[in-house]
Amino acid sequence: MMTAQLLAYVAFSVFCVLKASSQDTFTAAVYEHAVILPNDTLTPVSREQALALMNQNLDLLKTAIESAAKQGAHIIVTPEDGIYGMNFNRKTIYPYLEDIPDPQVNWIPCNNPNRFGHTQIQERLSCLAKDNSIYVVANIGDKKPCNASDPQCPPDGRYQYNTNVVFDSQGKLVARYHKQNLFMGEDQFNAPKEPEIVTFNTTFGKFGIFTCFDILFHDPAVTLVKDFHVDTILFPTAWMDVLPHLAAIEFHSAWAMGMGVNFLASNIHLPGMRMTGSGIYAPDSPKVFHYDMKTNEAKLLLSQLDSHPNHPVVNWTSYASSIDALSTGNQEFKGYVFHDQYTFVELTGITGNYTICQKDLCCHLSYQMSEKRLDEVYVLGAFDGLHIVEGRYHLQVCTLLKCKTTELHTCGDSVDTASTRFEMFSISGTFGTQYVFPEVLLSKVQLAPGEFQVSSDGRLFSLKPTSEPVLTVTLFGRLYEKDGAPNASLELRVLTLKVMLIVMTPIVYSLY
Ligand SMILES: *[C@@H]1O[C@H](CO)[C@@H](O)[C@H](O)[C@H]1NC(C)=O
Ligand SMILES: *[C@@H]1O[C@H](CO)[C@@H](O)[C@H](O)[C@H]1NC(C)=O
Ligand SMILES: *[C@@H]1O[C@H](CO)[C@@H](O)[C@H](O)[C@H]1NC(C)=O
Ligand SMILES: *[C@@H]1O[C@H](CO)[C@@H](O)[C@H](O)[C@H]1NC(C)=O
Ligand SMILES: *[C@@H]1O[C@H](CO)[C@@H](O)[C@H](O)[C@H]1NC(C)=O
Ligand SMILES: *[C@@H]1O[C@H](CO)[C@@H](O)[C@H](O)[C@H]1NC(C)=O
């Protein structure tokens, strides 16, 4: 028979267990790693040479992991291509690959290194996680043999995957994700036949994972949030900044806000290739971010996050479709943003209200500048269409942006500094999608935490005068269902453009 005392004791222990088994907040770390690249990615190296290079990078990751753990981090994310580098072909990546088993095998490589053949990198990552009692997220390469019984088996008899792995604080492999949306030129890897939905639970929330270019597409990224209700996204990336709308910190923080999740973005640091920009983003605001085109230094970022962030519901068309067109009076003109033809109108006054439309999208803006400078031109732009260069994705975009020069034909060109602050702005659009990502980017490619908000009726508006001059204020919408099936004649145009780009520019502006 249970005494009252025993009952009380049981109740108390259950309470304690419950309390100990979940936590309201946690500390996240992301590491912008200055990756050591292999000298040669065109001729195959031996496994020993491949391991030597990977261990050099792991030595640097080890320092970051130890430092993050000492500062109380529960999880650390390291970048895509952060262990072996980039620019491989199918043959030359091969010595860097390991067979990565399905996490269901319940494996701690640090305790049992020989269970799945030669897996030195997984062993080392597992030991780093275990020895420091921290979740470690890394990007490595997986190989899976196949044969004629599979009609899609590549001629060399194996699948090769760009793969994220997660080891928990005991060193156990808890997640393996094969990148779905490979970027152009990533020919060394195969995409899995179906998008993989990879999640895992912790005492500090539910996690989902994907890689770099995946962020522009519906699967698995949107599905993880909408159908699997993850709290936090883990995002290793090797991201080349493209202004005005696709700088890493800008777009990744906007995705966190638009989707209502925590987002841990770890980029590699290669400023010579315009690869920089990492951060820890909560749905209401970026917590910490890093953008550095000037030095070759790596950077470790830490921040506390809510384990289960709220995500407010926004109707992205409600306000914009409820008001009449705001008077413009100014001449519309066309211009290009990253190869997409926008409709623009110049903001001629220090203050004003404008509407600009393209196809199904009308964008409204109310603004007040601190001063109307003669040496800077800002425009309001609208774009509704299929983007087809370096990826195929349908966009609806409303954007306030600074033109590169006072010549209107430069509106939409990359520019990273500005001189005009805004006293206020409010931008909205008649979006045909619930997937809209709000971006505010200040001069020198900086974010504006705490300076703006999104209302439930779909306005992106300032809370105070901007702390720095403005590069762009943008609502970046995605219409996934209009991406359509790849179209041969369009693909041909993309190819032609790619070749032109490669010929014309030393750096191909691209996202990995
Ligand atoms: C690349 O080559 C240089 C010069 O031969 C050598 O010092 C360096 O260690 C090599 N780096 C790697 C990663 O193999
Ligand atoms: C072909 O591959 C399948 C699975 O990948 C394997 O079960 C089978 O044994 C292989 N057959 C041969 C002849 O290697
Ligand atoms: C995570 O936990 C939830 C409930 O707490 C459960 O429904 C779900 O199946 C778990 N997911 C995984 C991947 O373990
Ligand atoms: C969003 O608002 C518009 C206009 O007020 C309305 O027609 C539409 O049904 C709303 N959408 C949702 C999903 O509530
Ligand atoms: C813009 O609209 C707001 C509110 O609709 C109004 O208060 C303001 O006077 C307008 N500004 C200009 C310059 O027309
Ligand atoms: C592909 O796109 C071109 C140009 O937009 C169009 O003329 C053609 O009908 C499309 N083909 C298919 C199969 O959709």
XYZ file of C-alpha atoms and ligand atoms in Angstrom:
596
model
C 0.000 0.000 0.000
C 1.249 3.429 -0.861
C 1.507 5.868 1.985
C 0.753 9.528 1.496
C 4.429 10.188 2.061
C 5.465 7.831 -0.700
C 2.873 9.353 -3.020
C 4.250 12.796 -2.294
C 7.734 11.507 -2.959
C 6.682 9.966 -6.281
C 4.924 13.173 -7.300
C 7.993 15.164 -6.362
C 10.360 12.943 -8.350
C 8.117 13.013 -11.408
C 8.058 16.773 -11.138
C 11.830 16.889 -10.903
C 12.291 14.554 -13.828
C 9.923 16.634 -15.911
C 11.745 19.786 -14.935
C 15.128 18.299 -15.668
C 13.995 16.820 -18.962
C 13.103 20.039 -20.693
C 14.404 23.567 -20.641
C 12.863 26.830 -21.788
C 16.044 28.297 -23.208
C 19.344 27.035 -24.537
C 22.635 28.413 -25.768
C 23.462 28.015 -29.443
C 26.802 28.513 -31.169
C 27.681 28.898 -34.843
C 31.199 29.000 -36.190
C 32.251 30.923 -39.280
C 35.214 28.753 -40.161
C 38.133 29.996 -42.276
C 38.374 26.707 -44.138
C 41.747 25.355 -45.255
C 41.238 24.386 -48.908
C 42.977 21.452 -50.550
C 45.752 22.485 -52.961
C 44.394 20.385 -55.767
C 40.817 19.358 -56.451
C 41.381 18.208 -60.062
C 43.572 15.145 -59.526
C 42.584 12.465 -56.997
C 44.590 12.291 -53.755
C 45.082 9.273 -51.500
C 42.802 8.673 -48.519
C 45.802 9.566 -46.279
C 46.225 12.941 -47.980
C 42.485 13.550 -47.788
C 42.504 12.689 -44.070
C 45.484 14.988 -43.459
C 43.607 17.944 -44.975
C 40.380 17.119 -43.139
C 42.241 16.769 -39.844
C 43.769 20.235 -40.322
C 40.257 21.655 -40.558
C 39.082 19.499 -37.644
C 41.928 20.891 -35.505
C 40.428 24.355 -36.033
C 36.871 23.146 -35.448
C 38.065 21.467 -32.234
C 39.234 24.808 -30.819
C 35.861 26.360 -31.654
C 33.886 23.435 -30.197
C 35.896 23.496 -26.957
C 35.475 27.244 -26.625
C 31.717 27.072 -27.308
C 31.278 24.274 -24.751
C 33.258 26.208 -22.119
C 30.904 29.147 -22.640
C 27.897 26.922 -22.007
C 26.707 26.189 -25.547
C 24.415 23.167 -25.925
C 24.905 22.901 -29.675
C 27.369 24.181 -32.268
C 26.903 24.379 -36.039
C 29.888 24.307 -38.415
C 29.710 25.154 -42.133
C 29.067 23.282 -45.354
C 32.353 22.298 -47.046
C 34.061 23.198 -43.767
C 36.054 19.966 -43.521
C 37.152 19.210 -47.108
C 36.650 22.473 -49.047
C 35.081 22.773 -52.508
C 35.469 22.665 -56.318
C 35.796 18.889 -56.599
C 34.598 16.518 -59.310
C 33.101 13.048 -58.693
C 36.470 11.319 -58.690
C 38.444 13.811 -56.646
C 35.906 14.080 -53.810
C 35.865 10.297 -53.416
C 38.844 9.881 -51.019
C 37.169 12.372 -48.660
C 33.926 10.367 -48.387
C 32.871 7.925 -45.667
C 29.994 5.509 -45.422
C 27.601 7.288 -43.026
C 25.022 4.875 -41.591
C 21.374 5.615 -40.876
C 21.274 7.040 -37.313
C 18.773 4.285 -36.400
C 21.772 1.955 -35.974
C 22.323 3.703 -32.640
C 26.036 4.309 -32.926
C 28.596 6.260 -30.905
C 31.614 6.237 -33.241
C 33.882 7.456 -30.426
C 33.144 4.272 -28.434
C 32.980 1.881 -31.374
C 35.094 3.308 -34.196
C 35.382 0.211 -36.392
C 31.739 -0.818 -36.602
C 31.184 0.646 -40.101
C 34.607 0.450 -41.760
C 36.885 3.442 -42.249
C 35.095 6.336 -40.589
C 37.876 8.403 -39.010
C 36.101 11.730 -39.518
C 32.886 10.531 -37.908
C 34.930 9.126 -35.028
C 36.681 12.431 -34.480
C 33.450 14.469 -34.623
C 31.767 12.026 -32.242
C 34.629 12.313 -29.753
C 34.571 16.118 -29.969
C 30.856 16.028 -29.117
C 31.286 13.484 -26.323
C 34.427 14.953 -24.737
C 32.836 18.405 -24.626
C 29.252 17.300 -23.876
C 27.851 19.343 -26.743
C 25.794 18.615 -29.866
C 28.055 18.973 -32.910
C 26.672 19.688 -36.390
C 29.037 19.193 -39.338
C 28.988 18.749 -43.106
C 30.839 15.788 -44.651
C 30.444 13.446 -47.637
C 28.582 10.132 -47.733
C 29.093 7.289 -50.254
C 26.628 4.498 -50.941
C 27.399 1.677 -53.398
C 24.743 0.729 -55.940
C 24.527 -1.611 -58.934
C 22.515 -2.536 -62.012
C 19.590 -3.626 -59.841
C 19.002 0.141 -59.514
C 18.422 1.752 -62.938
C 19.460 5.169 -61.583
C 22.780 3.955 -60.215
C 25.548 6.266 -61.570
C 28.071 4.629 -63.966
C 30.782 4.617 -61.285
C 28.635 2.370 -59.091
C 27.950 4.648 -56.166
C 25.891 7.550 -54.915
C 27.803 10.441 -53.380
C 25.976 12.831 -51.077
C 26.656 16.258 -49.604
C 25.720 15.333 -46.023
C 25.053 17.007 -42.697
C 25.617 14.941 -39.574
C 24.688 15.644 -35.960
C 26.308 13.985 -32.934
C 24.593 14.437 -29.579
C 26.359 15.308 -26.331
C 27.189 11.627 -25.765
C 28.760 11.380 -29.218
C 25.892 9.415 -30.761
C 25.004 9.957 -34.418
C 21.457 11.367 -34.209
C 20.911 12.896 -37.653
C 22.092 12.396 -41.220
C 20.753 14.646 -43.996
C 21.595 14.377 -47.696
C 21.363 17.763 -49.455
C 18.421 17.874 -51.862
C 18.881 21.082 -53.851
C 22.423 20.910 -55.143
C 23.783 24.151 -56.504
C 25.025 24.430 -60.099
C 28.500 22.964 -60.406
C 28.031 20.617 -57.465
C 28.404 17.712 -59.897
C 30.477 15.650 -57.462
C 27.284 14.842 -55.564
C 23.924 13.165 -56.205
C 20.620 14.414 -54.846
C 18.578 11.801 -52.959
C 15.605 10.421 -54.916
C 13.145 11.954 -52.450
C 13.700 14.943 -50.179
C 14.716 13.733 -46.724
C 12.862 15.129 -43.716
C 15.364 14.890 -40.871
C 14.370 15.945 -37.353
C 15.467 15.054 -33.836
C 14.227 15.913 -30.359
C 16.248 17.342 -27.524
C 15.421 18.669 -24.072
C 15.736 22.128 -25.665
C 13.310 21.726 -28.550
C 12.817 19.939 -31.822
C 15.388 20.410 -34.569
C 15.315 20.217 -38.355
C 18.254 20.395 -40.725
C 19.012 21.339 -44.333
C 21.849 22.808 -46.367
C 22.566 26.076 -48.182
C 20.656 26.269 -51.514
C 17.838 24.160 -49.959
C 16.641 27.364 -48.276
C 15.189 28.671 -51.551
C 12.887 25.672 -52.069
C 9.853 24.077 -50.489
C 11.306 20.656 -49.710
C 12.524 19.855 -47.222
C 12.807 23.382 -45.761
C 9.185 24.543 -45.592
C 7.848 21.061 -44.838
C 10.069 20.810 -41.752
C 8.438 23.921 -40.314
C 4.850 23.597 -41.557
C 4.265 19.850 -41.154
C 6.923 18.735 -38.677
C 6.777 21.821 -36.445
C 10.463 22.093 -35.671
C 11.566 24.877 -33.313
C 15.072 25.390 -34.639
C 16.738 24.918 -38.042
C 20.390 23.886 -38.321
C 21.914 25.358 -41.448
C 25.460 24.626 -42.609
C 26.166 26.720 -45.718
C 28.863 27.893 -48.127
C 27.031 31.030 -49.249
C 28.285 33.619 -51.682
C 26.685 36.979 -50.894
C 24.551 38.483 -53.646
C 23.278 42.013 -53.037
C 20.750 43.521 -52.771
C 18.490 40.644 -51.649
C 20.572 37.516 -51.103
C 23.356 38.430 -48.710
C 23.701 35.537 -46.251
C 22.834 37.369 -43.017
C 20.025 39.245 -44.750
C 18.199 36.312 -46.298
C 18.784 33.786 -43.520
C 17.516 36.153 -40.803
C 14.523 36.960 -43.021
C 13.717 33.246 -43.396
C 13.764 32.820 -39.603
C 11.308 35.687 -39.233
C 9.104 34.694 -42.168
C 8.843 31.064 -41.062
C 8.752 31.718 -37.316
C 11.675 29.497 -36.280
C 15.098 29.808 -34.703
C 17.768 29.564 -37.380
C 21.437 28.707 -36.803
C 23.407 29.652 -39.925
C 27.078 28.782 -40.171
C 28.870 30.020 -43.292
C 32.446 29.352 -44.335
C 34.747 32.348 -44.280
C 36.311 32.983 -47.685
C 35.986 36.745 -48.289
C 37.890 36.421 -51.580
C 34.893 34.456 -52.860
C 32.383 36.766 -51.124
C 31.618 33.983 -48.657
C 30.923 35.479 -45.241
C 27.860 35.983 -43.074
C 26.774 33.765 -40.187
C 24.276 34.272 -37.418
C 21.865 33.099 -34.765
C 18.378 34.304 -35.636
C 15.168 34.132 -33.600
C 11.790 34.726 -35.273
C 11.357 38.167 -33.714
C 14.912 39.397 -34.293
C 18.483 38.452 -35.191
C 20.311 37.643 -31.910
C 23.881 37.887 -33.196
C 25.406 38.065 -36.668
C 28.775 38.393 -38.329
C 29.772 39.789 -41.735
C 33.435 40.418 -42.463
C 34.806 41.048 -45.946
C 38.001 42.608 -44.552
C 39.877 39.954 -42.571
C 40.618 36.255 -42.912
C 39.679 35.563 -39.295
C 37.233 32.890 -38.231
C 34.480 33.833 -35.790
C 32.552 32.000 -33.076
C 29.085 33.384 -32.231
C 26.957 32.426 -29.223
C 23.491 33.391 -28.110
C 20.681 32.238 -25.894
C 17.423 31.240 -27.597
C 13.944 30.152 -26.567
C 13.591 26.386 -26.966
C 10.053 26.791 -28.311
C 9.763 30.202 -29.996
C 6.307 31.598 -30.801
C 5.569 32.127 -34.385
C 3.052 34.878 -35.032
C 0.621 34.387 -37.919
C 0.849 37.002 -40.661
C -1.557 37.556 -43.549
C 0.888 38.969 -46.101
C -1.756 40.535 -48.311
C -4.333 41.794 -45.837
C -3.208 45.422 -45.459
C -2.005 45.940 -49.036
C -5.219 44.668 -50.596
C -7.345 46.819 -48.283
C -5.986 50.201 -49.432
C -6.191 52.161 -52.679
C -3.113 52.873 -54.765
C -1.020 55.610 -53.191
C -0.414 58.473 -55.606
C 2.848 58.322 -57.486
C 2.956 60.922 -60.211
C 6.474 59.764 -61.084
C 7.472 57.896 -64.226
C 7.865 54.130 -63.933
C 10.927 52.460 -65.436
C 12.454 48.994 -65.765
C 15.654 47.737 -64.210
C 17.369 44.484 -63.298
C 17.984 42.909 -59.898
C 20.093 39.724 -60.204
C 18.830 39.223 -63.795
C 15.141 39.778 -62.951
C 13.355 42.681 -64.633
C 11.718 44.887 -61.977
C 9.311 47.806 -62.355
C 10.682 50.779 -60.431
C 9.624 54.251 -59.393
C 12.049 56.839 -58.037
C 11.465 58.264 -54.550
C 11.894 61.942 -55.318
C 10.787 63.563 -52.079
C 12.150 63.465 -48.550
C 8.814 61.887 -47.653
C 6.119 60.208 -49.718
C 3.638 57.448 -50.414
C 4.049 55.259 -53.505
C 2.448 52.271 -55.185
C 4.102 50.248 -57.937
C 2.674 47.119 -59.609
C 3.921 44.272 -61.769
C 1.606 41.467 -62.913
C -0.350 40.283 -59.838
C 1.738 42.157 -57.298
C 1.194 45.745 -56.104
C 3.634 47.189 -53.563
C 2.885 50.119 -51.294
C 5.452 52.230 -49.492
C 5.243 55.107 -47.042
C 8.580 56.591 -46.009
C 10.382 59.544 -44.612
C 14.106 60.060 -45.145
C 16.255 61.992 -42.654
C 17.481 64.101 -45.560
C 17.062 64.038 -49.338
C 20.600 63.827 -50.630
C 21.480 64.830 -54.180
C 24.132 62.111 -54.468
C 21.808 59.150 -53.747
C 18.744 57.739 -55.457
C 16.275 55.319 -53.884
C 13.505 53.471 -55.706
C 10.497 51.344 -54.912
C 10.375 48.192 -57.059
C 8.054 45.275 -57.776
C 8.818 41.916 -59.367
C 6.447 39.027 -60.047
C 8.039 36.291 -62.119
C 10.203 33.233 -62.509
C 13.868 33.737 -61.679
C 15.930 31.460 -63.947
C 19.606 32.270 -63.427
C 21.565 29.967 -61.115
C 18.381 28.279 -60.014
C 14.731 28.365 -60.980
C 12.317 29.870 -58.504
C 9.217 32.042 -58.762
C 9.416 35.280 -56.789
C 7.123 38.096 -55.745
C 9.241 40.925 -54.354
C 8.469 44.412 -53.046
C 11.640 46.369 -52.446
C 12.887 49.765 -51.406
C 16.508 49.962 -52.475
C 19.402 52.312 -52.972
C 20.619 52.572 -56.576
C 24.325 52.054 -57.136
C 24.739 55.557 -58.582
C 22.383 58.436 -59.379
C 21.980 56.967 -62.892
C 18.631 55.161 -62.885
C 19.982 52.279 -65.012
C 22.151 51.234 -62.025
C 19.109 50.600 -59.807
C 19.290 46.947 -58.732
C 23.067 46.639 -59.130
C 25.063 45.462 -56.112
C 26.025 48.260 -53.762
C 27.125 47.846 -50.155
C 27.275 51.366 -48.740
C 24.725 54.172 -48.387
C 24.424 57.560 -46.662
C 20.673 58.089 -46.246
C 18.962 57.195 -42.986
C 15.215 56.786 -42.832
C 13.031 58.326 -40.139
C 10.341 55.774 -40.963
C 9.254 53.223 -43.549
C 6.279 50.935 -44.035
C 6.129 48.526 -46.976
C 3.480 45.976 -47.953
C 2.314 44.053 -51.008
C -0.595 42.076 -52.443
C 1.266 38.772 -52.176
C -0.226 35.562 -53.523
C 1.679 33.489 -50.972
C 2.081 33.011 -47.235
C 5.854 32.614 -47.714
C 7.284 36.103 -47.498
C 10.672 36.889 -45.960
C 11.155 40.397 -44.516
C 14.599 41.905 -45.071
C 16.133 45.107 -43.737
C 19.763 45.679 -44.699
C 21.784 48.679 -43.597
C 24.940 50.232 -45.004
C 28.071 48.028 -44.987
C 25.831 44.933 -45.000
C 24.544 45.080 -41.434
C 21.252 43.928 -39.934
C 18.916 46.121 -37.874
C 17.817 44.061 -34.845
C 15.058 45.714 -32.844
C 14.515 48.465 -35.415
C 11.549 47.007 -37.313
C 8.588 44.686 -37.025
C 6.005 42.868 -39.095
C 2.304 43.383 -38.326
C -0.277 40.616 -38.563
C -1.795 42.359 -41.622
C 1.494 42.103 -43.523
C 3.289 45.451 -43.144
C 7.033 45.597 -42.604
C 7.551 48.850 -40.729
C 10.214 50.716 -38.772
C 9.922 51.070 -34.991
C 12.377 53.973 -34.850
C 14.677 55.940 -37.155
C 17.271 53.581 -38.673
C 20.556 53.448 -36.772
C 22.528 53.468 -40.052
C 21.845 54.394 -43.674
C 19.614 51.997 -45.598
C 20.628 49.674 -48.446
C 17.273 47.920 -48.785
C 13.934 47.189 -47.138
C 12.341 44.220 -48.863
C 9.500 41.732 -48.736
C 10.898 38.692 -50.558
C 8.057 36.302 -51.425
C 8.273 32.771 -52.813
C 5.541 31.119 -54.902
C 6.801 27.552 -54.758
C 3.890 26.104 -56.717
C 4.751 28.285 -59.720
C 8.344 27.047 -60.035
C 7.038 24.455 -62.494
C 8.855 21.539 -64.025
C 12.217 22.303 -65.558
C 11.651 23.506 -69.121
C 14.217 22.537 -71.739
C 14.222 25.847 -73.587
C 14.485 27.791 -70.330
C 17.284 25.535 -69.157
C 19.113 26.281 -72.371
C 18.787 30.002 -71.707
C 20.123 29.458 -68.196
C 23.072 27.551 -69.585
C 23.834 30.298 -72.085
C 23.641 32.890 -69.322
C 25.877 30.788 -67.073
C 28.504 30.609 -69.796
C 28.211 34.358 -70.344
C 28.600 34.942 -66.627
C 31.646 32.752 -66.401
C 33.225 34.486 -69.355
C 32.266 37.977 -68.242
C 33.014 38.010 -64.533
C 36.014 36.713 -62.627
C 33.708 35.874 -59.735
C 30.491 34.166 -60.672
C 27.939 35.544 -58.264
C 26.436 32.424 -56.871
C 25.052 30.633 -53.892
C 26.448 27.266 -52.993
C 49.641 23.058 -50.191
O 50.908 23.234 -50.764
C 51.807 23.994 -49.950
C 53.092 24.205 -50.742
O 53.491 23.045 -51.383
C 52.047 23.268 -48.632
O 52.900 24.016 -47.806
C 50.698 23.101 -47.938
O 50.852 22.353 -46.753
C 49.718 22.399 -48.829
N 48.429 22.440 -48.187
C 47.654 21.383 -48.085
C 46.362 21.619 -47.410
O 47.936 20.292 -48.528
C 23.219 -4.717 -55.576
O 22.903 -3.754 -54.579
C 21.975 -4.205 -53.623
C 21.629 -3.051 -52.689
O 22.289 -1.882 -53.026
C 22.583 -5.368 -52.850
O 21.647 -5.852 -51.903
C 22.950 -6.463 -53.818
O 23.634 -7.476 -53.125
C 23.848 -5.938 -54.924
N 24.060 -6.967 -55.910
C 25.265 -7.272 -56.372
C 25.318 -8.334 -57.413
O 26.265 -6.717 -55.967
C 9.722 14.267 -30.669
O 8.825 14.385 -29.590
C 7.472 14.437 -29.998
C 6.600 14.644 -28.768
O 7.314 15.225 -27.739
C 7.096 13.153 -30.704
O 5.778 13.232 -31.148
C 8.013 12.955 -31.901
O 7.756 11.715 -32.499
C 9.457 13.019 -31.477
N 10.286 13.022 -32.692
C 11.407 12.355 -32.807
C 12.142 12.523 -34.079
O 11.852 11.669 -31.916
C -5.767 37.487 -45.919
O -6.439 38.710 -46.078
C -7.170 38.820 -47.286
C -7.677 40.254 -47.412
O -8.120 40.730 -46.186
C -8.304 37.798 -47.269
O -9.036 37.874 -48.467
C -7.694 36.412 -47.128
O -8.694 35.441 -46.998
C -6.757 36.345 -45.926
N -6.030 35.093 -45.992
C -6.013 34.237 -44.982
C -5.241 32.982 -45.196
O -6.576 34.453 -43.931
C 1.273 59.471 -46.749
O 0.180 58.790 -46.173
C 0.022 59.056 -44.796
C -1.066 58.175 -44.221
O -1.806 57.587 -45.215
C -0.291 60.533 -44.616
O -0.442 60.824 -43.230
C 0.823 61.369 -45.209
O 0.505 62.729 -45.165
C 1.122 60.967 -46.630
N 2.335 61.635 -47.028
C 2.477 62.247 -48.192
C 3.785 62.927 -48.452
O 1.591 62.249 -49.026
C 9.124 26.236 -72.210
O 9.213 27.635 -72.176
C 9.075 28.243 -73.453
C 9.365 29.725 -73.299
O 8.744 30.264 -72.181
C 7.669 27.946 -74.001
O 7.525 28.520 -75.276
C 7.490 26.439 -74.086
O 6.178 26.134 -74.471
C 7.783 25.774 -72.734
N 7.792 24.330 -72.890
C 7.186 23.508 -72.034
C 7.318 22.051 -72.326
O 6.580 23.912 -71.050
